[in-house]
Coordinates of C-alpha atoms in Angstrom, one line a residue:
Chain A
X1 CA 0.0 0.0 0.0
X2 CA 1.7 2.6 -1.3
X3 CA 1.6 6.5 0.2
X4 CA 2.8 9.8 -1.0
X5 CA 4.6 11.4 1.9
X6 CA 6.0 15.1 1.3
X7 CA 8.9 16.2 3.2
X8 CA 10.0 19.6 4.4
X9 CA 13.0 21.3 3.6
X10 CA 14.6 20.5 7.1
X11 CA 14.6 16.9 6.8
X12 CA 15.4 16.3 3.1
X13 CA 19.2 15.7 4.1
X14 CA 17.8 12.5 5.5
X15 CA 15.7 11.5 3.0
X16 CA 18.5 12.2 0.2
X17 CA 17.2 15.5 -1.4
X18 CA 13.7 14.1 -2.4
X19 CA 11.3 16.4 -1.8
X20 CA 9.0 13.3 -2.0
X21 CA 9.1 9.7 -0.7
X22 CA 6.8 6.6 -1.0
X23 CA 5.8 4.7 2.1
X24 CA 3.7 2.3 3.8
X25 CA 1.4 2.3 6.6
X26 CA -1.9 1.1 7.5
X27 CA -1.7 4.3 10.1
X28 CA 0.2 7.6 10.2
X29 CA 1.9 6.2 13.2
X30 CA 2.4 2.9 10.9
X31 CA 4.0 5.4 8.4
X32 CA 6.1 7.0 10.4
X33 CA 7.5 3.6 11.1
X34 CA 7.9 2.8 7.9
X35 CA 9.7 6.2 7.1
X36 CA 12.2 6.0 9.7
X37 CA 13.0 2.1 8.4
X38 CA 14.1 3.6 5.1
X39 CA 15.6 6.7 6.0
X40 CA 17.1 6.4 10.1
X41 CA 17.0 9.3 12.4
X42 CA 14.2 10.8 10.7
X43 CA 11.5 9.5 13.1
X44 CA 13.2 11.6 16.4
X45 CA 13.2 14.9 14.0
X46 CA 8.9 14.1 13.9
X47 CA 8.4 12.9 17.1
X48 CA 9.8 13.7 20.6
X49 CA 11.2 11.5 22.6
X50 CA 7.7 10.1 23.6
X51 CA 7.0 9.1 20.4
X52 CA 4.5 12.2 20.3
X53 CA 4.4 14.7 17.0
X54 CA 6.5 17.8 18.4
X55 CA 4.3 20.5 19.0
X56 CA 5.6 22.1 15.4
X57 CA 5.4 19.3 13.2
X58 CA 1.6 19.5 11.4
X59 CA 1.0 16.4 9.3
X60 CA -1.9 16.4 6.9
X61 CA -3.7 13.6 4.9
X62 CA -4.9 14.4 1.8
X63 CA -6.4 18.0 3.0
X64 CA -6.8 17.2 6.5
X65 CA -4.9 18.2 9.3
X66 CA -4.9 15.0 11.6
X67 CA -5.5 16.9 14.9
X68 CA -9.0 17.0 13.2
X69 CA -8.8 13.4 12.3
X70 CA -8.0 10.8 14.5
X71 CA -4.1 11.8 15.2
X72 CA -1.7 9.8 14.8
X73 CA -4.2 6.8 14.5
X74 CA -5.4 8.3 11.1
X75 CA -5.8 5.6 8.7
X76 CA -4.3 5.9 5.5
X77 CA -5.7 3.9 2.0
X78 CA -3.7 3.6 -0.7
X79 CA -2.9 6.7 -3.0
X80 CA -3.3 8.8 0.4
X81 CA -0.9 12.4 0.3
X82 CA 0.4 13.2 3.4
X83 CA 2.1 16.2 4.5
X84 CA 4.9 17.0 6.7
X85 CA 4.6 20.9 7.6
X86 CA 6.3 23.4 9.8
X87 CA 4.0 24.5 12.4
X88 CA 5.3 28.3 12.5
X89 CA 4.7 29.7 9.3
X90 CA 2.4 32.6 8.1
X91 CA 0.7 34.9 10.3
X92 CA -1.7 37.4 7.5
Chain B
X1 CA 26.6 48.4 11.6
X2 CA 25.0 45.2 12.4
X3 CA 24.0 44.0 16.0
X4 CA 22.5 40.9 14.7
X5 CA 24.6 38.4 16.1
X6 CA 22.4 35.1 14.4
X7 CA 19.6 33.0 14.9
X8 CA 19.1 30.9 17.6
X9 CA 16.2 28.0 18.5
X10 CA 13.5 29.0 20.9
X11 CA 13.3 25.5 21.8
X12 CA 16.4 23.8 21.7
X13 CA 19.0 26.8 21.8
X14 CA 20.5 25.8 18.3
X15 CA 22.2 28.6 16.6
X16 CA 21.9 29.5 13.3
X17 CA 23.8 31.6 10.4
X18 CA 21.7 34.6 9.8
X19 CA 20.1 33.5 6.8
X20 CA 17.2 31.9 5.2
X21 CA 16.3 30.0 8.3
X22 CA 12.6 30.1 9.5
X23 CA 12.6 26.5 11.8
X24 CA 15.0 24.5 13.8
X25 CA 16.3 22.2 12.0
X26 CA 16.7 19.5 14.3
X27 CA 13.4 20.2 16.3
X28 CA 11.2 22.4 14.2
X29 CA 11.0 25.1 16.7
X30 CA 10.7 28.3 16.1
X31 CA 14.4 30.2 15.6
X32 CA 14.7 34.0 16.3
X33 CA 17.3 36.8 15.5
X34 CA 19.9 37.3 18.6
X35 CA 20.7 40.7 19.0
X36 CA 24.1 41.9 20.8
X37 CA 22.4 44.0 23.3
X38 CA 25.5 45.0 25.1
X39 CA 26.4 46.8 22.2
X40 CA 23.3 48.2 21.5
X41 CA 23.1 49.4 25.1
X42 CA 26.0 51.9 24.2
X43 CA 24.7 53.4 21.4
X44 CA 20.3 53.1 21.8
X45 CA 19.5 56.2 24.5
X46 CA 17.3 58.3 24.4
X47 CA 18.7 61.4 23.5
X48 CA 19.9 59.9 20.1
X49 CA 16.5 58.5 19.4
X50 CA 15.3 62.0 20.1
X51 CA 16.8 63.4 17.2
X52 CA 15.8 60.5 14.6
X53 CA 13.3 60.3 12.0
X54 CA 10.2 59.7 13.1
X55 CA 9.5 56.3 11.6
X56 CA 10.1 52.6 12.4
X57 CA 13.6 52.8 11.4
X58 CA 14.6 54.8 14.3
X59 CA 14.9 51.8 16.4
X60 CA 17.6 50.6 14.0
X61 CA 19.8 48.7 16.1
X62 CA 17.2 46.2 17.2
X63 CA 16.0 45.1 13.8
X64 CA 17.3 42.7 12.1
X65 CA 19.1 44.2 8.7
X66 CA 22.6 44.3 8.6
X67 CA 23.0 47.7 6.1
X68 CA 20.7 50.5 5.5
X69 CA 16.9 50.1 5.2
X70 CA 16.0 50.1 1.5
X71 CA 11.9 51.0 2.0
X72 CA 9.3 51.7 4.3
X73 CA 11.2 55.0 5.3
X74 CA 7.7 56.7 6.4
X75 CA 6.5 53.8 8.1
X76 CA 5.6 53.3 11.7
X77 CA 5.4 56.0 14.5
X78 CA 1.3 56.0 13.7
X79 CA -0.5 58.6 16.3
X80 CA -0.9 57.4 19.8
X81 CA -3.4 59.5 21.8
X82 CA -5.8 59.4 25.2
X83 CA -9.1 58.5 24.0
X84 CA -11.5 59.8 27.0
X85 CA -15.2 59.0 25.6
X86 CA -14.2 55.5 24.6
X87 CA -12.9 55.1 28.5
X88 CA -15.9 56.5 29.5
X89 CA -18.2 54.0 27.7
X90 CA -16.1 51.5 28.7
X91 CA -15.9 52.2 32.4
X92 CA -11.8 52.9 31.9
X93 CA -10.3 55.5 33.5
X94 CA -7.4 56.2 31.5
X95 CA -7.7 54.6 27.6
X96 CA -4.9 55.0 24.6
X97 CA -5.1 54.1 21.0
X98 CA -2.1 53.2 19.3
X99 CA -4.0 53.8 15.7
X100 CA -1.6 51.9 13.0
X101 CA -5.1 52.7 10.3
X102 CA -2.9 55.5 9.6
X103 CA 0.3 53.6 8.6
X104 CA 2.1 54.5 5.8
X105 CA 1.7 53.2 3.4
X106 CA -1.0 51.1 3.3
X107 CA -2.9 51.5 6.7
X108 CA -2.3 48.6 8.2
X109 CA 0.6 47.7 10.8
X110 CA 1.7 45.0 8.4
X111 CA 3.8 47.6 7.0
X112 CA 6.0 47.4 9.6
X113 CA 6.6 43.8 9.2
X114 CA 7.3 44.2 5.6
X115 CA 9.5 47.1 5.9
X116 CA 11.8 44.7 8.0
X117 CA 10.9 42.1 5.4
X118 CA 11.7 43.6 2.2
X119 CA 14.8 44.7 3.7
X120 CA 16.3 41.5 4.6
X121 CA 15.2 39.8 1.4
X122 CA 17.7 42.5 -0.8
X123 CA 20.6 41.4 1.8
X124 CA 20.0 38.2 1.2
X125 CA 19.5 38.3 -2.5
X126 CA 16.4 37.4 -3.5
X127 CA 14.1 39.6 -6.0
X128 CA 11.2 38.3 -6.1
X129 CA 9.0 38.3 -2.4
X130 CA 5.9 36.2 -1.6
X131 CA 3.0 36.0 0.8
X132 CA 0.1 34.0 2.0
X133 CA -2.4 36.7 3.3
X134 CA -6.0 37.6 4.8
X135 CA -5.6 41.3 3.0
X136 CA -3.6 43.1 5.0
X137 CA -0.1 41.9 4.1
X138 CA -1.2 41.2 0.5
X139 CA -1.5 45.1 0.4
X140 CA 1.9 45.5 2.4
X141 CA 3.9 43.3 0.2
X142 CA 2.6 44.7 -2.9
X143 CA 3.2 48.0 -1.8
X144 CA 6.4 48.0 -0.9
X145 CA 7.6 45.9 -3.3
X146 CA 7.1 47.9 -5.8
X147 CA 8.7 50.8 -4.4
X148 CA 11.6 48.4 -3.3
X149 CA 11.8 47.0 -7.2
X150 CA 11.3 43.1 -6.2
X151 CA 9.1 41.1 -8.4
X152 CA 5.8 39.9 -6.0
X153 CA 3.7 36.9 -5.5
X154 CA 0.4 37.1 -3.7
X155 CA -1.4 34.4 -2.3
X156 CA -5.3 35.2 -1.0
X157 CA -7.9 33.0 -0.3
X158 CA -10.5 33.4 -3.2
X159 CA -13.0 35.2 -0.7
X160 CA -10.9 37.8 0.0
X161 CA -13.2 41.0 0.3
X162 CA -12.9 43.1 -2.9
X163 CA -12.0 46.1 -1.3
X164 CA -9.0 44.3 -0.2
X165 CA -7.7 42.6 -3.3
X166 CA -7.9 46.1 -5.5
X167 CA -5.4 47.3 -2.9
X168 CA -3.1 44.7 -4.3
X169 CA -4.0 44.8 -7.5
X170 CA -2.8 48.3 -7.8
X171 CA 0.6 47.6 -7.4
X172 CA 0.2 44.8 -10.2
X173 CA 1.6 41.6 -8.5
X174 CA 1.0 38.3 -9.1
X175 CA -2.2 37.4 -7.6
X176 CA -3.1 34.0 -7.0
X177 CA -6.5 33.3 -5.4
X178 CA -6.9 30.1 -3.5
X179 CA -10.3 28.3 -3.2
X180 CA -10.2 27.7 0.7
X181 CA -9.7 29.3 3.9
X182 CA -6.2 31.5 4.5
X183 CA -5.1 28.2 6.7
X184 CA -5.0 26.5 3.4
X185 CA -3.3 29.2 1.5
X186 CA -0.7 29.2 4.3
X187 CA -0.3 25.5 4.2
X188 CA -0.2 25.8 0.0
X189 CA 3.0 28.0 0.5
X190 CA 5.0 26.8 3.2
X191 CA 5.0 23.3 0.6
X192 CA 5.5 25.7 -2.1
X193 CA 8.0 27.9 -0.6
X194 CA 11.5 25.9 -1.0
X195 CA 11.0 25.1 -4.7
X196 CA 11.1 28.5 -5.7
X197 CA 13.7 31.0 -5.0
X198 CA 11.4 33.6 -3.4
X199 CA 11.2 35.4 -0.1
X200 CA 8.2 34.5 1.3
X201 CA 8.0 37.3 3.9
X202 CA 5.9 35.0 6.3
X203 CA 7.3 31.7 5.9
X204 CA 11.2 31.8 5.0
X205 CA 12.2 34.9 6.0
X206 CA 9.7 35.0 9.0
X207 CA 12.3 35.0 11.8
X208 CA 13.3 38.6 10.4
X209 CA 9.7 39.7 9.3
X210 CA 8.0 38.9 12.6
X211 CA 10.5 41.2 14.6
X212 CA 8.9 44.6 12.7
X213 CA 6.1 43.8 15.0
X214 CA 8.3 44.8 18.1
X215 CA 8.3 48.5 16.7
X216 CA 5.1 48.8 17.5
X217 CA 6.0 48.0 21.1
X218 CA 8.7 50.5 21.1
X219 CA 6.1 53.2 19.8
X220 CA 4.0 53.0 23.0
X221 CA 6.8 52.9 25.2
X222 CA 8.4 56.0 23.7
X223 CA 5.2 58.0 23.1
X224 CA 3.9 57.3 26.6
X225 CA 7.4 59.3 27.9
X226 CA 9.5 56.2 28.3
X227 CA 7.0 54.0 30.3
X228 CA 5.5 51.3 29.7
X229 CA 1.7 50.9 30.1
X230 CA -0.3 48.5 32.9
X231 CA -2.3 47.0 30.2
X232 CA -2.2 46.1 26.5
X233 CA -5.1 44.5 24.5
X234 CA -4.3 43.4 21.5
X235 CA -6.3 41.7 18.6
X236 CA -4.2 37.8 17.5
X237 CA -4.6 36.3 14.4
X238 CA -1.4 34.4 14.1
X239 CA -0.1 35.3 17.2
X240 CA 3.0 37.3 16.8
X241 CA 1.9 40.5 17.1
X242 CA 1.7 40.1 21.1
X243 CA 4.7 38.0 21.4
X244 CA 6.5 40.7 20.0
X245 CA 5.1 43.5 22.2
X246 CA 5.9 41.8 24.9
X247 CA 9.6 41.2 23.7
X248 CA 9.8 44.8 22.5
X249 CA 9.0 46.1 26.3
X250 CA 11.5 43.6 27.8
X251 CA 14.3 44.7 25.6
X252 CA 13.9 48.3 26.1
X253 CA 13.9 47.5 29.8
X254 CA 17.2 45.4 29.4
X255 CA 18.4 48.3 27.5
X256 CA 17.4 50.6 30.5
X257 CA 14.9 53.1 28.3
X258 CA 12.5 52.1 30.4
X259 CA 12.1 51.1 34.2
X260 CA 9.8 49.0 34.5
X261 CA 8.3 46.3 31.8
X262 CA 5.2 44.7 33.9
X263 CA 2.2 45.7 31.5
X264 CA -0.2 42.4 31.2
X265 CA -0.9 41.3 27.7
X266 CA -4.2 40.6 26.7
X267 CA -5.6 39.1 23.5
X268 CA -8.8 39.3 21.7
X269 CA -10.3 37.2 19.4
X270 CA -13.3 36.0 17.2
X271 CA -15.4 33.8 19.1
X272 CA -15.8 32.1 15.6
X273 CA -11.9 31.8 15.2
X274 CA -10.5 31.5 19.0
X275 CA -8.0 29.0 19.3
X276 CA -5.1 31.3 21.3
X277 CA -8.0 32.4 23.6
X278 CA -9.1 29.2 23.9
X279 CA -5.6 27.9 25.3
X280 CA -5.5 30.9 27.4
X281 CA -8.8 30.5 29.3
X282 CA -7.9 26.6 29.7
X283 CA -4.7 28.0 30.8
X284 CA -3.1 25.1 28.8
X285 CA 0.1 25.5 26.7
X286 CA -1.9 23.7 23.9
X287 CA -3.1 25.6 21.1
X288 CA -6.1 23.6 19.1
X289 CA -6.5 24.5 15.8
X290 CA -10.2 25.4 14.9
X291 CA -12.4 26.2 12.0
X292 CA -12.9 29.5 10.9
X293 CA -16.4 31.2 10.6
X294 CA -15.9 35.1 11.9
X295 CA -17.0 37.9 10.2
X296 CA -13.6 39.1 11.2
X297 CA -11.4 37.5 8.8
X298 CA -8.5 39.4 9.3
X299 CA -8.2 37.2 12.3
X300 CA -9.5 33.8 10.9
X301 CA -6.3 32.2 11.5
X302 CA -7.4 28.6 12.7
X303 CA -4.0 27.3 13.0
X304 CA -1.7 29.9 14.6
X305 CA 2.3 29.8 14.2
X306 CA 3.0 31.5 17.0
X307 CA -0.6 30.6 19.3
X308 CA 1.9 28.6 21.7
X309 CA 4.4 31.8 22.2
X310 CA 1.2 33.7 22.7
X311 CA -0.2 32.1 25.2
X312 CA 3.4 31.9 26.9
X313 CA 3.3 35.8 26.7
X314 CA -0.3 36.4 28.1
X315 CA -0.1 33.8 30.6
X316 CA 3.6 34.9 32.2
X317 CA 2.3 38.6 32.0
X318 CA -0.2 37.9 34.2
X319 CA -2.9 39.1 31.6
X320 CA -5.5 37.0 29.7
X321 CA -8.1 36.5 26.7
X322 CA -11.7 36.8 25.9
X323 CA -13.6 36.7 22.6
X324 CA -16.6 38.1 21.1
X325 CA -19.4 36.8 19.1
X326 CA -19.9 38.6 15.5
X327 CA -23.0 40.4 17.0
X328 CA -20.4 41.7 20.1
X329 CA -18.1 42.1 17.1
X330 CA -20.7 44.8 15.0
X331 CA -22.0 46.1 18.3
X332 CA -18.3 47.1 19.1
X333 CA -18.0 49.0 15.5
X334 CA -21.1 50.9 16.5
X335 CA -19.7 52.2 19.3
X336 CA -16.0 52.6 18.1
X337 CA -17.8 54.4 14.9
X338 CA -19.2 56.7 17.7
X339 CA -16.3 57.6 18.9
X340 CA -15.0 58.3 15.7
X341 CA -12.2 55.9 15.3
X342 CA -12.7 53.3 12.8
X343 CA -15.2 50.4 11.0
X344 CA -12.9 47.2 10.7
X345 CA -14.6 43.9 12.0
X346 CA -10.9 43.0 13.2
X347 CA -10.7 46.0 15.2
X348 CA -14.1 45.6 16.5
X349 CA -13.0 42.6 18.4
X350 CA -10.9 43.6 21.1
X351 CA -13.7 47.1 21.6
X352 CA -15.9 43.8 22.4
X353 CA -13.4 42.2 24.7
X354 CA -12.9 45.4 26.6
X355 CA -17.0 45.5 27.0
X356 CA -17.0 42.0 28.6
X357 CA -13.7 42.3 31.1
X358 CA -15.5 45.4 32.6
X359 CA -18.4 43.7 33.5
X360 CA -16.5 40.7 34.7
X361 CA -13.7 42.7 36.3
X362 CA -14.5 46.4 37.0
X363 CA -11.2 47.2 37.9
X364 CA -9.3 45.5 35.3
X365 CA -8.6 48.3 33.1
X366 CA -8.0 51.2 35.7
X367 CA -4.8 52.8 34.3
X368 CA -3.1 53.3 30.8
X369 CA -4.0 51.0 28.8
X370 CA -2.5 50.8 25.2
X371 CA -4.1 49.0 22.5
X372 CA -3.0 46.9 19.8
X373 CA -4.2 46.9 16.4
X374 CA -3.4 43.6 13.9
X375 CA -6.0 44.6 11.7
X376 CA -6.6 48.3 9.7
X377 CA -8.5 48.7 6.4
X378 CA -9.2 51.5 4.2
X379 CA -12.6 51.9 6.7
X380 CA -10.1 54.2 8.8
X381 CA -9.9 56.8 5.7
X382 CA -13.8 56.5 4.6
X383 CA -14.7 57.7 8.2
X384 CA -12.1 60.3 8.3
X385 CA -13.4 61.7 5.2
X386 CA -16.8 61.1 5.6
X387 CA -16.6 63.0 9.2
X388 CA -14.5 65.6 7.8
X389 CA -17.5 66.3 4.9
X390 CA -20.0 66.2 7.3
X391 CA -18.2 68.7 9.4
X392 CA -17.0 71.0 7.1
X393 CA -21.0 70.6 5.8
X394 CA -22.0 72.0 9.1
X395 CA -19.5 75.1 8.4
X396 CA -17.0 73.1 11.5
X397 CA -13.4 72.4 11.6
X398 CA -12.8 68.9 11.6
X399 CA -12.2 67.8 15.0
X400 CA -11.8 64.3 17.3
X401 CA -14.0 65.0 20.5
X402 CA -13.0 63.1 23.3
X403 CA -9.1 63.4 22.4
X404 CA -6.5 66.0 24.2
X405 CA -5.9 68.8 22.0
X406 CA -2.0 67.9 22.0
X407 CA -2.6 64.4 19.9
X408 CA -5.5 66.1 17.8
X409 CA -3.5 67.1 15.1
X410 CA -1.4 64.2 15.2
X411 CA -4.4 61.6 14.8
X412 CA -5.0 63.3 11.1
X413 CA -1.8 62.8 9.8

């Protein structure tokens, strides 16, 4: 079951560059998993040492920002986009 | 000369180069310029701030540019006067407005914000500057791009109120209208923002866009005679704008222009968009992002960057939050209308706030209270003029009752 996952700037030294990777995961947390079995070290960056998101990582699947989802338990189908995002950005 | 030492993590105390850097990179906190205040504290006193222009560049050394400002040259130092019939309806003794509506150059306080902006982006090479915006900094970042010569890229959502989007349009950007709510445009750029090499003032260049906001900070301190005020109220979209007050008053007490930096903070907010206020009335260090439906949509920021630093700032100050329903909202602009000061929802909200604190806490506002303004549309000018018509109708010269006659003239610039 393959997902898009987009990742930001800060983290692309991990993931090679790519500004996109594919993953698996029946779950965002599955996904997260997933992304830190393919690219190591990338999971701490995401989560703190809980295993929590950090408070300014937002993750988003498809157009929906998990927090109004099911968290971290979101499931994911196959073709899902999900979003890595800075939390502190804009301000209008 | 620079005093900008860097940027540093609020978080995890990483330091940074001073360049395009906008979040930690190891813990995606929120980085911030570091300023040599030791050497600032030499050459910042009074008496040479006494004899500078009279705009936000006077406070030089505590923005973060490293050569000589390149726009926004009349921005800033807006009129700051006593306001005695709006403390009288509200049951205030002593009231101020700090009235940005009357920023150059286009009437909002974002121009402060994008003075620093623009600035910064030259320094650091770019030519070409970007925005996701409710209106407000759409207008700002046209603006001054134009007069700074950097190629512009505008990002609205598609609701936008007319009025609004023509005060982009003028400065012929490109405009790119978003079918959802500003969130979503925000979102949109920050994934947009590294593949193109543009400044986008409030994503990757934030960390030196967000610090124009303490100017406004400095303002009241200066114009109250080197004091700082008991209470601020200020209206939060995003969040910065208080954050940055707050840090404004604590550096010029570190710097020793002032003596004392105690003032609570206070924000207001949309009850249909309240997610700082929220967090601050839970007293919980947890921001939850919300939905937008306001009428004020200069504040329908559902997912605030800087809600947690907020609510940090309000909470340690001692101060605190309300918000007001969109009927609290128009009944506000009634009675700020009546006393002659303005007609924007987003300004309307913390009017509201100020109505519900007094009848919760009748003493809460006793002393100077300053207040902050996120919000300022061409409303400001249409009630200037239309007063002025209607005066001038009646064979009167224009006049603001319920002002000292020392800030009168001043409040018409």
């Amino acid at each position: 079951m393959a997902v898009k996952v987009r990742i930001p700037t800060p983290l692309q030294r991990i993931t090679n560059g790519q500004g996109e990777v594919a993953c698996e995961g029946k779950t965002v947390s599955d996904l997260l998993t997933d992304l830190e079995r393919r690219y190591p070290g990338i999971r701490e960056r995401i989560c703190d040492e809980t295993g929590k998101l950090r408070r300014f990582v937002n993750v988003f699947v498809n157009e929906e920002d998990i927090r109004f989802l099911q968290g971290d338990q979101t499931p994911l189908k196959d073709g899902d986009d999900v979003s890595i995002i800075p939390a502190i950005a804009g301000g209008a | 000369m620079s005093y900008m030492i860097g940027l540093k993590c609020r978080e995890c105390g990483r330091v940074y180069p001073k360049e395009v850097v906008f979040v930690c990179e190891y813990c995606f906190g929120s980085v911030e310029v570091d300023y040599d205040y030791d050497a600032i504290k030499r050459v910042l006193t009074k008496a040479a701030l006494a004899s500078r222009p009279k705009s936000l560049w006077r406070y030089r050394e505590l923005l973060p540019i490293d050569g000589e400002p390149t726009v926004g040259f009349f921005s800033g130092f807006t009129p700051f006067f006593r306001s005695e019939r709006l403390a009288e309806a509200l049951g205030v003794r002593e009231l101020y407005i700090k009235d940005d509506s009357v920023s150059h150059p286009t009437l909002s306080f974002k121009d402060r914000v994008v003075s620093i902006a623009l600035t910064r982006a030259k320094e650091l090479g770019f030519d070409t500057v970007a925005c996701a915006s409710t209106g407000n900094l759409a207008n700002s970042v046209a603006a001054l791009s134009a007069w700074a010569g950097l190629k512009r890229y505008i990002f609205i959502p598609a609701d936008l109120e007319m009025g609004k989007i023509v005060g982009s349009l003028i400065y012929d950007p490109t405009l790119v209208a978003v079918e959802g709510t500003y969130d979503e445009v925000n979102r949109l750029c920050a994934e947009i923002g590294a593949k193109y090499p543009w400044a986008f003032v409030n994503i990757n260049i934030r960390p030196y866009y967000a610090e124009g906001s303490k100017t406004y900070g400095y303002e009241i301190a200066e114009q109250m005679g080197w004091k700082a005020p008991q209470h601020i109220v200020v209206p939060a979209a995003g969040g910065s704008l208080v954050t940055k007050i707050g840090k404004a008053l604590k550096e010029l007490k570190c710097l020793g222009l002032i003596s004392e930096a105690r003032t609570k903070l206070y924000v207001a907010q949309a009850s249909g968009c309240a997610p700082i206020a929220t967090a601050i009335k839970d007293r919980s260090d947890i921001v939850k992002p919300v939905k937008p439906n306001t009428i004020a949509k200069s504040l329908a920021i559902g997912n605030p960057a800087d809600g947690y630093y907020a609510t940090k700032a309000v909470l340690e100050s001692g101060g605190w939050a309300e918000s007001a329903t969109d009927d609290e909202i128009i009944e506000a602009m009634k009675l700020l209308a009546h006393d002659r000061a303005g007609r924007d929802p987003a300004r309307r909200v913390h009017r509201a706030l100020h109505h519900r604190q007094r009848a919760q806490d009748p003493g809460a506002h006793h002393g100077p209270a300053g207040e902050g303004r996120a919000d300022q549309a061409d409303a400001g000018r249409i009630r200037a003029e239309s007063r002025a018509s209607a005066q001038r109708r009646r064979g009167q010269t224009p006049h603001l009752r319920g002002l000292t006659p020392l800030e009168e003239e001043r409040t018409w610039l």
